[in-house]
PDB file of C-alpha atoms in Angstrom:
ATOM      1  CA  GLY A   7     161.594   0.550 -62.142  1.00 43.00           C
ATOM      2  CA  GLY A   8     158.727  -1.792 -61.732  1.00 49.00           C
ATOM      3  CA  TRP A   9     156.039   0.951 -60.915  1.00 47.00           C
ATOM      4  CA  GLY A  10     157.701   2.942 -63.773  1.00 49.00           C
ATOM      5  CA  THR A  11     156.808   0.551 -66.182  1.00 52.00           C
ATOM      6  CA  ILE A  12     152.843  -0.135 -64.898  1.00 51.00           C
ATOM      7  CA  SER A  13     152.787   3.638 -65.657  1.00 53.00           C
ATOM      8  CA  ARG A  14     153.434   3.721 -68.586  1.00 56.00           C
ATOM      9  CA  ALA A  15     151.242   0.586 -69.814  1.00 63.00           C
ATOM     10  CA  THR A  16     148.731   2.041 -68.109  1.00 71.00           C
ATOM     11  CA  ALA A  17     149.239   6.178 -69.734  1.00 79.00           C
ATOM     12  CA  GLU A  18     149.435   4.042 -73.080  1.00 88.00           C
ATOM     13  CA  CYS A  19     146.837   1.610 -73.212  1.00 95.00           C
ATOM     14  CA  PRO A  20     144.165   3.265 -70.091  1.00 96.00           C
ATOM     15  CA  LEU A  21     141.070   2.138 -72.184  1.00 96.00           C
ATOM     16  CA  SER A  22     140.076  -1.850 -72.267  1.00 96.00           C
ATOM     17  CA  VAL A  23     137.409  -3.195 -74.923  1.00 97.00           C
ATOM     18  CA  THR A  24     134.638  -6.546 -73.498  1.00 97.00           C
ATOM     19  CA  VAL A  25     134.062  -9.414 -76.088  1.00 97.00           C
ATOM     20  CA  ASN A  26     130.831 -11.320 -74.495  1.00 97.00           C
ATOM     21  CA  MET A  27     130.818 -14.493 -76.801  1.00 97.00           C
ATOM     22  CA  LEU A  28     127.313 -15.757 -75.902  1.00 97.00           C
ATOM     23  CA  GLY A  29     128.050 -15.344 -72.051  1.00 96.00           C
ATOM     24  CA  GLU A  30     131.637 -16.028 -72.166  1.00 97.00           C
ATOM     25  CA  VAL A  31     133.621 -12.799 -71.206  1.00 97.00           C
ATOM     26  CA  THR A  32     136.945 -11.705 -72.431  1.00 97.00           C
ATOM     27  CA  THR A  33     138.584  -8.140 -72.013  1.00 97.00           C
ATOM     28  CA  ALA A  34     141.473  -5.942 -73.694  1.00 97.00           C
ATOM     29  CA  ARG A  35     143.614  -3.080 -73.019  1.00 97.00           C
ATOM     30  CA  MET A  36     143.358  -0.817 -75.902  1.00 97.00           C
ATOM     31  CA  THR A  37     144.542   2.917 -76.420  1.00 96.00           C
ATOM     32  CA  PHE A  38     142.301   6.129 -76.616  1.00 95.00           C
ATOM     33  CA  LYS A  39     142.566   5.570 -80.615  1.00 96.00           C
ATOM     34  CA  GLY A  40     141.298   2.316 -80.306  1.00 96.00           C
ATOM     35  CA  VAL A  41     144.319   0.142 -81.175  1.00 97.00           C
ATOM     36  CA  LEU A  42     144.793  -2.992 -79.173  1.00 98.00           C
ATOM     37  CA  CYS A  43     147.387  -3.075 -76.425  1.00 97.00           C
ATOM     38  CA  GLU A  44     147.196  -7.458 -76.740  1.00 97.00           C
ATOM     39  CA  ASP A  45     146.125  -9.970 -79.052  1.00 97.00           C
ATOM     40  CA  CYS A  46     142.067 -10.129 -77.951  1.00 97.00           C
ATOM     41  CA  LEU A  47     140.604 -14.661 -78.384  1.00 96.00           C
ATOM     42  CA  ALA A  48     137.616 -14.606 -77.461  1.00 97.00           C
ATOM     43  CA  PHE A  49     135.532 -17.958 -76.617  1.00 96.00           C
ATOM     44  CA  ASP A  50     132.022 -19.333 -76.345  1.00 97.00           C
ATOM     45  CA  PRO A  51     130.778 -21.175 -73.221  1.00 96.00           C
ATOM     46  CA  ALA A  52     131.580 -24.319 -75.602  1.00 93.00           C
ATOM     47  CA  ARG A  53     134.940 -23.191 -76.865  1.00 93.00           C
ATOM     48  CA  GLN A  54     133.296 -23.944 -80.328  1.00 93.00           C
ATOM     49  CA  ASN A  55     133.418 -20.385 -81.986  1.00 96.00           C
ATOM     50  CA  SER A  56     135.946 -17.827 -81.452  1.00 96.00           C
ATOM     51  CA  TRP A  57     136.412 -14.174 -82.481  1.00 96.00           C
ATOM     52  CA  GLU A  58     140.176 -13.420 -82.557  1.00 97.00           C
ATOM     53  CA  ALA A  59     142.266  -9.679 -82.991  1.00 97.00           C
ATOM     54  CA  LYS A  60     145.895  -9.309 -82.654  1.00 97.00           C
ATOM     55  CA  GLU A  61     147.880  -6.798 -81.148  1.00 97.00           C
ATOM     56  CA  GLY A  62     147.953  -3.409 -82.802  1.00 97.00           C
ATOM     57  CA  THR A  63     144.555  -3.859 -84.805  1.00 97.00           C
ATOM     58  CA  GLN A  64     142.459  -0.676 -84.347  1.00 97.00           C
ATOM     59  CA  LEU A  65     138.804  -0.990 -83.302  1.00 97.00           C
ATOM     60  CA  LEU A  66     136.944   2.450 -84.355  1.00 97.00           C
ATOM     61  CA  CYS A  67     132.960   2.928 -83.745  1.00 96.00           C
ATOM     62  CA  ALA A  68     131.451   5.693 -85.380  1.00 92.00           C
ATOM     63  CA  ASP A  69     132.790   9.607 -84.716  1.00 91.00           C
ATOM     64  CA  ASN A  70     136.194   7.926 -84.348  1.00 93.00           C
ATOM     65  CA  ARG A  71     134.952   6.715 -81.035  1.00 95.00           C
ATOM     66  CA  VAL A  72     136.087   3.057 -79.514  1.00 96.00           C
ATOM     67  CA  PRO A  73     134.251   0.674 -78.285  1.00 96.00           C
ATOM     68  CA  GLU A  74     133.493  -0.400 -74.751  1.00 96.00           C
ATOM     69  CA  LEU A  75     131.394  -3.643 -75.398  1.00 97.00           C
ATOM     70  CA  ILE A  76     131.440  -6.442 -79.034  1.00 97.00           C
ATOM     71  CA  GLU A  77     128.719  -8.965 -78.627  1.00 97.00           C
ATOM     72  CA  LEU A  78     127.817 -12.132 -79.898  1.00 96.00           C
ATOM     73  CA  THR A  79     124.261 -13.449 -79.550  1.00 96.00           C
ATOM     74  CA  LEU A  80     122.306 -15.651 -81.579  1.00 95.00           C
ATOM     75  CA  ALA A  81     119.648 -14.170 -83.745  1.00 92.00           C
ATOM     76  CA  GLY A  82     116.380 -15.343 -84.997  1.00 82.00           C
ATOM     77  CA  SER A  83     116.192 -13.773 -88.590  1.00 75.00           C
ATOM     78  CA  PRO A  84     117.104 -13.161 -91.795  1.00 83.00           C
ATOM     79  CA  PRO A  85     116.265 -15.986 -93.990  1.00 84.00           C
ATOM     80  CA  PRO A  86     118.707 -18.192 -96.172  1.00 83.00           C
ATOM     81  CA  PRO A  87     119.256 -17.417 -99.999  1.00 83.00           C
ATOM     82  CA  SER A  88     117.311 -19.751-102.575  1.00 80.00           C
ATOM     83  CA  ASN A  89     120.194 -21.353-103.401  1.00 84.00           C
ATOM     84  CA  ALA A  90     121.991 -22.364 -99.900  1.00 91.00           C
ATOM     85  CA  ALA A  91     120.158 -23.503 -95.935  1.00 92.00           C
ATOM     86  CA  ILE A  92     121.684 -22.448 -93.035  1.00 93.00           C
ATOM     87  CA  VAL A  93     123.640 -24.488 -91.170  1.00 94.00           C
ATOM     88  CA  GLY A  94     123.162 -23.909 -87.067  1.00 92.00           C
ATOM     89  CA  PRO A  95     122.885 -20.765 -85.864  1.00 94.00           C
ATOM     90  CA  ILE A  96     122.547 -16.960 -87.243  1.00 95.00           C
ATOM     91  CA  TYR A  97     124.926 -15.015 -84.606  1.00 96.00           C
ATOM     92  CA  GLU A  98     124.896 -11.068 -84.632  1.00 96.00           C
ATOM     93  CA  LEU A  99     127.858  -8.964 -83.961  1.00 96.00           C
ATOM     94  CA  THR A 100     127.447  -5.467 -82.924  1.00 96.00           C
ATOM     95  CA  ALA A 101     129.539  -2.970 -80.766  1.00 97.00           C
ATOM     96  CA  TYR A 102     128.741  -0.709 -78.109  1.00 97.00           C
ATOM     97  CA  THR A 103     130.453   2.424 -77.202  1.00 95.00           C
ATOM     98  CA  SER A 104     128.201   2.865 -73.919  1.00 89.00           C
ATOM     99  CA  ARG A 105     125.662   0.055 -72.659  1.00 79.00           C
ATOM    100  CA  TYR A 106     122.953   1.379 -74.550  1.00 84.00           C
ATOM    101  CA  ASN A 107     124.371   2.622 -77.688  1.00 91.00           C
ATOM    102  CA  PRO A 108     125.016   0.118 -80.549  1.00 94.00           C
ATOM    103  CA  SER A 109     127.101   1.567 -82.865  1.00 95.00           C
ATOM    104  CA  PRO A 110     128.751   0.349 -86.226  1.00 95.00           C
ATOM    105  CA  LEU A 111     132.246  -0.973 -86.166  1.00 96.00           C
ATOM    106  CA  THR A 112     135.140  -1.111 -88.191  1.00 97.00           C
ATOM    107  CA  ILE A 113     138.134  -3.388 -87.731  1.00 97.00           C
ATOM    108  CA  SER A 114     141.968  -2.263 -88.809  1.00 97.00           C
ATOM    109  CA  PRO A 115     143.251  -5.001 -89.849  1.00 97.00           C
ATOM    110  CA  ALA A 116     140.663  -7.539 -89.755  1.00 97.00           C
ATOM    111  CA  ALA A 117     139.903  -9.860 -87.252  1.00 97.00           C
ATOM    112  CA  THR A 118     139.448 -13.565 -87.312  1.00 97.00           C
ATOM    113  CA  LEU A 119     135.952 -15.023 -86.948  1.00 97.00           C
ATOM    114  CA  ALA A 120     135.285 -18.786 -86.192  1.00 97.00           C
ATOM    115  CA  LEU A 121     131.927 -20.568 -86.541  1.00 97.00           C
ATOM    116  CA  ALA A 122     131.594 -24.818 -85.453  1.00 96.00           C
ATOM    117  CA  TYR A 123     128.711 -26.259 -87.468  1.00 95.00           C
ATOM    118  CA  ASP A 124     127.217 -29.803 -87.173  1.00 94.00           C
ATOM    119  CA  PRO A 125     128.494 -31.874 -89.858  1.00 93.00           C
ATOM    120  CA  ASN A 126     124.996 -33.980 -89.516  1.00 92.00           C
ATOM    121  CA  LYS A 127     122.801 -31.096 -90.086  1.00 91.00           C
ATOM    122  CA  GLN A 128     124.034 -29.853 -93.197  1.00 91.00           C
ATOM    123  CA  PRO A 129     121.880 -31.003 -96.277  1.00 90.00           C
ATOM    124  CA  GLN A 130     122.601 -34.339 -98.576  1.00 86.00           C
ATOM    125  CA  ASN A 131     123.137 -32.488-101.682  1.00 86.00           C
ATOM    126  CA  THR A 132     125.492 -29.595 -99.754  1.00 91.00           C
ATOM    127  CA  LEU A 133     128.159 -28.443-102.820  1.00 91.00           C
ATOM    128  CA  ALA A 134     130.457 -26.973-100.317  1.00 93.00           C
ATOM    129  CA  LEU A 135     130.105 -24.642 -96.468  1.00 95.00           C
ATOM    130  CA  THR A 136     130.870 -21.187 -96.486  1.00 96.00           C
ATOM    131  CA  ILE A 137     130.563 -18.399 -93.860  1.00 97.00           C
ATOM    132  CA  ALA A 138     128.599 -15.361 -94.717  1.00 96.00           C
ATOM    133  CA  TYR A 139     127.126 -11.978 -94.079  1.00 96.00           C
ATOM    134  CA  TYR A 140     123.976 -10.688 -94.361  1.00 95.00           C
ATOM    135  CA  ASP A 141     124.354  -7.436 -96.346  1.00 93.00           C
ATOM    136  CA  GLU A 142     121.236  -4.790 -94.780  1.00 88.00           C
ATOM    137  CA  ASN A 143     121.287  -2.590 -97.713  1.00 90.00           C
ATOM    138  CA  ALA A 144     121.442  -4.894-100.434  1.00 90.00           C
ATOM    139  CA  GLY A 145     118.816  -7.081 -98.397  1.00 90.00           C
ATOM    140  CA  LYS A 146     120.676 -10.598 -98.964  1.00 92.00           C
ATOM    141  CA  TRP A 147     123.339 -12.922 -97.865  1.00 94.00           C
ATOM    142  CA  VAL A 148     126.859 -12.121 -98.972  1.00 95.00           C
ATOM    143  CA  GLU A 149     129.686 -15.432 -99.531  1.00 95.00           C
ATOM    144  CA  MET A 150     133.050 -14.657 -97.595  1.00 96.00           C
ATOM    145  CA  GLU A 151     136.448 -16.122 -98.357  1.00 96.00           C
ATOM    146  CA  THR A 152     136.787 -19.133 -95.964  1.00 96.00           C
ATOM    147  CA  ALA A 153     138.771 -21.561 -94.741  1.00 95.00           C
ATOM    148  CA  GLY A 154     139.018 -24.212 -91.857  1.00 93.00           C
ATOM    149  CA  HIS A 155     140.075 -22.707 -88.650  1.00 92.00           C
ATOM    150  CA  VAL A 156     143.468 -23.403 -87.731  1.00 89.00           C
ATOM    151  CA  ALA A 157     144.554 -23.141 -83.875  1.00 84.00           C
ATOM    152  CA  GLY A 158     147.779 -23.643 -82.772  1.00 80.00           C
ATOM    153  CA  GLY A 159     149.388 -25.286 -86.165  1.00 83.00           C
ATOM    154  CA  VAL A 160     146.322 -27.735 -85.991  1.00 89.00           C
ATOM    155  CA  GLU A 161     143.042 -27.500 -87.991  1.00 89.00           C
ATOM    156  CA  ILE A 162     139.893 -27.719 -85.563  1.00 91.00           C
ATOM    157  CA  ARG A 163     137.089 -30.117 -87.289  1.00 93.00           C
ATOM    158  CA  ASN A 164     133.902 -29.288 -87.984  1.00 95.00           C
ATOM    159  CA  THR A 165     134.980 -25.136 -87.865  1.00 96.00           C
ATOM    160  CA  LEU A 166     135.560 -22.585 -90.737  1.00 97.00           C
ATOM    161  CA  ALA A 167     137.057 -19.453 -90.155  1.00 97.00           C
ATOM    162  CA  THR A 168     137.387 -16.058 -92.038  1.00 97.00           C
ATOM    163  CA  ARG A 169     138.340 -12.254 -91.710  1.00 98.00           C
ATOM    164  CA  ILE A 170     135.555  -9.815 -91.169  1.00 97.00           C
ATOM    165  CA  THR A 171     136.154  -6.103 -90.776  1.00 96.00           C
ATOM    166  CA  HIS A 172     132.889  -4.848 -89.673  1.00 95.00           C
ATOM    167  CA  LEU A 173     130.205  -6.268 -87.483  1.00 95.00           C
ATOM    168  CA  THR A 174     126.533  -7.495 -88.865  1.00 95.00           C
ATOM    169  CA  TYR A 175     124.987 -11.348 -89.142  1.00 96.00           C
ATOM    170  CA  PHE A 176     127.104 -14.005 -89.837  1.00 96.00           C
ATOM    171  CA  ALA A 177     126.148 -17.784 -90.442  1.00 96.00           C
ATOM    172  CA  VAL A 178     127.539 -21.091 -92.029  1.00 96.00           C
ATOM    173  CA  LEU A 179     125.737 -21.489 -95.343  1.00 95.00           C
ATOM    174  CA  ALA A 180     125.636 -24.556 -97.153  1.00 95.00           C
ATOM    175  CA  LYS A 181     125.618 -24.294-101.022  1.00 92.00           C
ATOM    176  CA  LEU A 182     123.341 -26.435-102.347  1.00 90.00           C
ATOM    177  CA  LYS A 183     124.030 -28.530-105.886  1.00 89.00           C
ATOM    178  CA  GLU A 184     121.022 -27.034-108.826  1.00 85.00           C
ATOM    179  CA  PRO A 185     118.129 -29.694-108.032  1.00 83.00           C
ATOM    180  CA  THR A 186     117.422 -31.740-111.041  1.00 88.00           C
ATOM    181  CA  PRO A 187     114.222 -30.824-114.067  1.00 92.00           C
ATOM    182  CA  ALA A 188     111.220 -32.424-113.232  1.00 94.00           C
ATOM    183  CA  LYS A 189     110.892 -36.001-114.438  1.00 95.00           C
ATOM    184  CA  PHE A 190     108.031 -38.056-114.741  1.00 96.00           C
ATOM    185  CA  GLU A 191     106.932 -41.391-114.522  1.00 96.00           C
ATOM    186  CA  VAL A 192     103.448 -43.042-116.041  1.00 97.00           C
ATOM    187  CA  SER A 193     103.012 -46.718-114.967  1.00 96.00           C
ATOM    188  CA  ASN A 194      99.867 -48.858-113.679  1.00 97.00           C
ATOM    189  CA  LEU A 195      97.293 -48.748-116.249  1.00 97.00           C
ATOM    190  CA  THR A 196      94.082 -49.927-115.067  1.00 97.00           C
ATOM    191  CA  ILE A 197      90.403 -50.375-116.516  1.00 97.00           C
ATOM    192  CA  SER A 198      87.261 -51.634-114.764  1.00 96.00           C
ATOM    193  CA  PRO A 199      85.289 -52.903-115.908  1.00 95.00           C
ATOM    194  CA  THR A 200      87.719 -54.380-119.178  1.00 95.00           C
ATOM    195  CA  GLN A 201      84.123 -56.165-120.477  1.00 95.00           C
ATOM    196  CA  ALA A 202      80.664 -53.226-120.480  1.00 94.00           C
ATOM    197  CA  GLN A 203      77.323 -52.931-121.944  1.00 94.00           C
ATOM    198  CA  LEU A 204      76.819 -50.252-124.340  1.00 93.00           C
ATOM    199  CA  ASN A 205      76.590 -47.045-122.789  1.00 91.00           C
ATOM    200  CA  GLN A 206      78.203 -48.374-119.785  1.00 94.00           C
ATOM    201  CA  GLU A 207      80.759 -46.257-117.992  1.00 94.00           C
ATOM    202  CA  ILE A 208      84.138 -47.794-118.070  1.00 96.00           C
ATOM    203  CA  THR A 209      87.267 -45.955-115.514  1.00 96.00           C
ATOM    204  CA  ILE A 210      90.650 -46.098-116.425  1.00 97.00           C
ATOM    205  CA  THR A 211      93.329 -45.006-114.123  1.00 97.00           C
ATOM    206  CA  VAL A 212      97.210 -44.668-114.145  1.00 97.00           C
ATOM    207  CA  ASN A 213      99.637 -43.539-111.284  1.00 97.00           C
ATOM    208  CA  ILE A 214     102.190 -40.688-111.858  1.00 97.00           C
ATOM    209  CA  ALA A 215     105.244 -39.975-110.265  1.00 97.00           C
ATOM    210  CA  ASN A 216     107.832 -36.955-110.378  1.00 96.00           C
ATOM    211  CA  SER A 217     111.099 -39.112-109.410  1.00 94.00           C
ATOM    212  CA  GLY A 218     113.385 -35.086-110.394  1.00 92.00           C
ATOM    213  CA  GLY A 219     114.536 -32.570-108.132  1.00 87.00           C
ATOM    214  CA  LYS A 220     111.644 -29.431-109.353  1.00 89.00           C
ATOM    215  CA  THR A 221     108.537 -29.304-109.394  1.00 94.00           C
ATOM    216  CA  GLY A 222     106.789 -29.564-112.674  1.00 95.00           C
ATOM    217  CA  ASP A 223     103.902 -29.780-114.495  1.00 96.00           C
ATOM    218  CA  TYR A 224     102.844 -33.045-117.488  1.00 96.00           C
ATOM    219  CA  SER A 225      99.817 -33.543-119.854  1.00 96.00           C
ATOM    220  CA  LEU A 226      97.889 -36.629-119.512  1.00 95.00           C
ATOM    221  CA  LYS A 227      95.984 -37.638-122.396  1.00 96.00           C
ATOM    222  CA  LEU A 228      93.987 -39.907-122.987  1.00 96.00           C
ATOM    223  CA  MET A 229      94.001 -41.961-126.325  1.00 96.00           C
ATOM    224  CA  VAL A 230      91.089 -45.005-127.511  1.00 96.00           C
ATOM    225  CA  ASN A 231      91.819 -45.961-130.848  1.00 95.00           C
ATOM    226  CA  GLY A 232      93.557 -43.519-131.877  1.00 94.00           C
ATOM    227  CA  ILE A 233      90.867 -40.788-130.387  1.00 94.00           C
ATOM    228  CA  THR A 234      91.683 -38.082-127.715  1.00 95.00           C
ATOM    229  CA  LYS A 235      88.904 -39.054-125.067  1.00 94.00           C
ATOM    230  CA  GLY A 236      90.230 -36.400-122.154  1.00 94.00           C
ATOM    231  CA  THR A 237      93.097 -34.549-120.849  1.00 95.00           C
ATOM    232  CA  ARG A 238      94.330 -33.866-117.494  1.00 94.00           C
ATOM    233  CA  GLN A 239      97.142 -31.495-116.574  1.00 95.00           C
ATOM    234  CA  VAL A 240      98.816 -32.771-113.223  1.00 96.00           C
ATOM    235  CA  THR A 241     101.847 -30.713-111.078  1.00 96.00           C
ATOM    236  CA  LEU A 242     103.985 -32.738-108.734  1.00 96.00           C
ATOM    237  CA  ALA A 243     106.181 -31.898-106.092  1.00 95.00           C
ATOM    238  CA  PRO A 244     109.648 -33.176-106.249  1.00 92.00           C
ATOM    239  CA  LYS A 245     109.480 -36.938-104.740  1.00 92.00           C
ATOM    240  CA  THR A 246     105.658 -38.028-104.988  1.00 96.00           C
ATOM    241  CA  SER A 247     103.106 -39.511-106.767  1.00 97.00           C
ATOM    242  CA  GLN A 248      99.409 -39.109-107.862  1.00 96.00           C
ATOM    243  CA  THR A 249      96.052 -41.017-108.960  1.00 97.00           C
ATOM    244  CA  VAL A 250      94.539 -39.630-112.245  1.00 97.00           C
ATOM    245  CA  SER A 251      91.363 -41.446-113.518  1.00 96.00           C
ATOM    246  CA  PHE A 252      89.621 -40.841-116.855  1.00 97.00           C
ATOM    247  CA  THR A 253      85.775 -42.333-117.557  1.00 96.00           C
ATOM    248  CA  VAL A 254      84.324 -43.225-120.706  1.00 95.00           C
ATOM    249  CA  THR A 255      80.981 -44.483-121.852  1.00 93.00           C
ATOM    250  CA  GLY A 256      81.319 -47.483-124.565  1.00 87.00           C
ATOM    251  CA  ASP A 257      79.405 -46.639-127.201  1.00 87.00           C
ATOM    252  CA  ALA A 258      80.569 -49.049-129.883  1.00 92.00           C
ATOM    253  CA  VAL A 259      80.299 -53.290-129.525  1.00 94.00           C
ATOM    254  CA  GLY A 260      83.480 -54.726-129.642  1.00 94.00           C
ATOM    255  CA  LYS A 261      87.236 -54.130-128.304  1.00 95.00           C
ATOM    256  CA  HIS A 262      88.830 -51.239-128.024  1.00 96.00           C
ATOM    257  CA  ARG A 263      92.689 -49.792-127.540  1.00 96.00           C
ATOM    258  CA  VAL A 264      93.463 -47.834-125.189  1.00 97.00           C
ATOM    259  CA  GLU A 265      96.959 -45.578-124.650  1.00 97.00           C
ATOM    260  CA  ILE A 266      97.922 -42.988-121.643  1.00 96.00           C
ATOM    261  CA  ALA A 267     101.779 -42.243-122.699  1.00 94.00           C
ATOM    262  CA  SER A 268     103.498 -45.383-123.666  1.00 92.00           C
ATOM    263  CA  LEU A 269     101.429 -47.437-121.717  1.00 96.00           C
ATOM    264  CA  THR A 270      98.334 -49.634-123.574  1.00 96.00           C
ATOM    265  CA  GLY A 271      95.502 -51.727-122.596  1.00 96.00           C
ATOM    266  CA  GLU A 272      92.192 -52.876-123.400  1.00 96.00           C
ATOM    267  CA  PHE A 273      88.652 -53.005-122.825  1.00 96.00           C
ATOM    268  CA  GLU A 274      85.245 -54.716-125.148  1.00 95.00           C
ATOM    269  CA  ILE A 275      81.782 -53.646-125.122  1.00 94.00           C
ATOM    270  CA  VAL A 276      79.522 -56.341-125.874  1.00 94.00           C
ATOM    271  CA  GLY A 277      75.538 -55.729-126.875  1.00 79.00           C
ATOM    272  CA  ALA A 278      72.573 -56.433-125.011  1.00 61.00           C
ATOM    273  CA  THR A 279      71.732 -60.624-124.448  1.00 52.00           C
ATOM    274  CA  LYS A 280      68.379 -60.920-126.397  1.00 51.00           C
ATOM    275  CA  PRO A 281      65.587 -62.704-123.940  1.00 50.00           C
ATOM    276  CA  SER A 282      64.436 -66.373-125.709  1.00 52.00           C
ATOM    277  CA  ARG A 283      61.100 -66.796-127.537  1.00 58.00           C
ATOM    278  CA  ILE A 284      59.205 -69.108-124.947  1.00 60.00           C
ATOM    279  CA  ASN A 285      57.921 -71.715-127.429  1.00 65.00           C
ATOM    280  CA  TRP A 286      54.599 -72.090-126.242  1.00 62.00           C
ATOM    281  CA  TRP A 287      53.535 -74.674-128.655  1.00 64.00           C
ATOM    282  CA  LEU A 288      56.071 -77.072-127.687  1.00 69.00           C
ATOM    283  CA  ILE A 289      55.146 -76.501-124.030  1.00 71.00           C
ATOM    284  CA  GLY A 290      51.370 -77.693-124.876  1.00 69.00           C
ATOM    285  CA  GLY A 291      52.216 -80.207-126.538  1.00 71.00           C
ATOM    286  CA  ILE A 292      54.437 -81.765-123.839  1.00 75.00           C
ATOM    287  CA  ALA A 293      51.836 -81.161-121.493  1.00 72.00           C
ATOM    288  CA  ALA A 294      48.967 -82.751-123.841  1.00 71.00           C
ATOM    289  CA  GLY A 295      51.103 -85.901-124.178  1.00 71.00           C
ATOM    290  CA  ILE A 296      51.551 -85.783-120.251  1.00 77.00           C
ATOM    291  CA  VAL A 297      47.559 -86.260-119.803  1.00 69.00           C
ATOM    292  CA  LEU A 298      47.170 -88.357-122.671  1.00 70.00           C
ATOM    293  CA  VAL A 299      49.729 -90.985-121.032  1.00 69.00           C
ATOM    294  CA  PHE A 300      48.204 -90.195-117.255  1.00 71.00           C
ATOM    295  CA  ALA A 301      44.579 -91.205-119.173  1.00 71.00           C
ATOM    296  CA  ILE A 302      46.115 -94.276-120.556  1.00 72.00           C
ATOM    297  CA  TRP A 303      47.272 -95.299-117.750  1.00 63.00           C
ATOM    298  CA  ILE A 304      43.748 -94.569-115.354  1.00 71.00           C
ATOM    299  CA  THR A 305      42.275 -96.555-118.183  1.00 73.00           C
ATOM    300  CA  VAL A 306      44.104 -99.178-117.881  1.00 66.00           C
ATOM    301  CA  TRP A 307      44.376 -99.460-114.121  1.00 60.00           C
ATOM    302  CA  MET A 308      40.067 -99.511-114.180  1.00 68.00           C
ATOM    303  CA  ARG A 309      40.451-102.374-116.802  1.00 69.00           C
ATOM    304  CA  ARG A 310      42.468-104.577-114.688  1.00 65.00           C
ATOM    305  CA  PRO A 311      40.964-108.043-113.295  1.00 66.00           C
ATOM    306  CA  ARG A 312      39.627-107.918-110.124  1.00 60.00           C
ATOM    307  CA  GLY A 313      39.759-110.625-107.575  1.00 52.00           C
TER     308      GLY A 313
END
């Protein structure tokens, strides 16, 4: 009786499919029509990522051929969408009807693909994590219905699961929060020198920073006594800053008010100091007086009594 049972099982399920998950191989029996005769649960060597198709699932390649091999490999492309980041590797699932003949594969009912991720590698502005597949015809990633992976009634930490009906590129995507608009702050108004001569150059600097989440443009305007003396267009990436300088020439004596954004200061222009006149008459009189005193002293000294 035993031999007869084996014979019937072999006759009904004469084929097998191999599932290679990053080098870890699992096989399952199937019929000529590609229907699995047993559950097929395959893990990668680290037992973090898995593929599972239940008994009764039909696996069919092009022209109704059955697969000999289903293989999970690492892939280096395609790039992530603009509003998301890829957390961990990109995987490619490929079916082969023979060793060198890859083929599209349809899975009915859907199989389960579970992918692990490193929570320390997800961006800080992550809104949600999801498994996505790459639509090669549309050239874009498509988010899939994703849930935590449950095995044996226990949810596996840091692992997501989805149902797949075809093979392509798969990855864990982090959907990102919309970055905040550019936000500019102007600070540190510096005027050098604060006192200058007529027609001397004066340098005025400020620091501008973008504390927002997007790149933006900002127009700086230098006002002196309410009159525009210069403008600068600044483009800053998020979380960056730049020092901006203006140069003006003092063309009027007096104090001048400087204004950039909400910052104010002032500088003063002074006239050139006139050289003092030399009073030659006074100098001459002093010199003559000195000579007269000296002459008197000599006369007195010469007439003093001797002996």
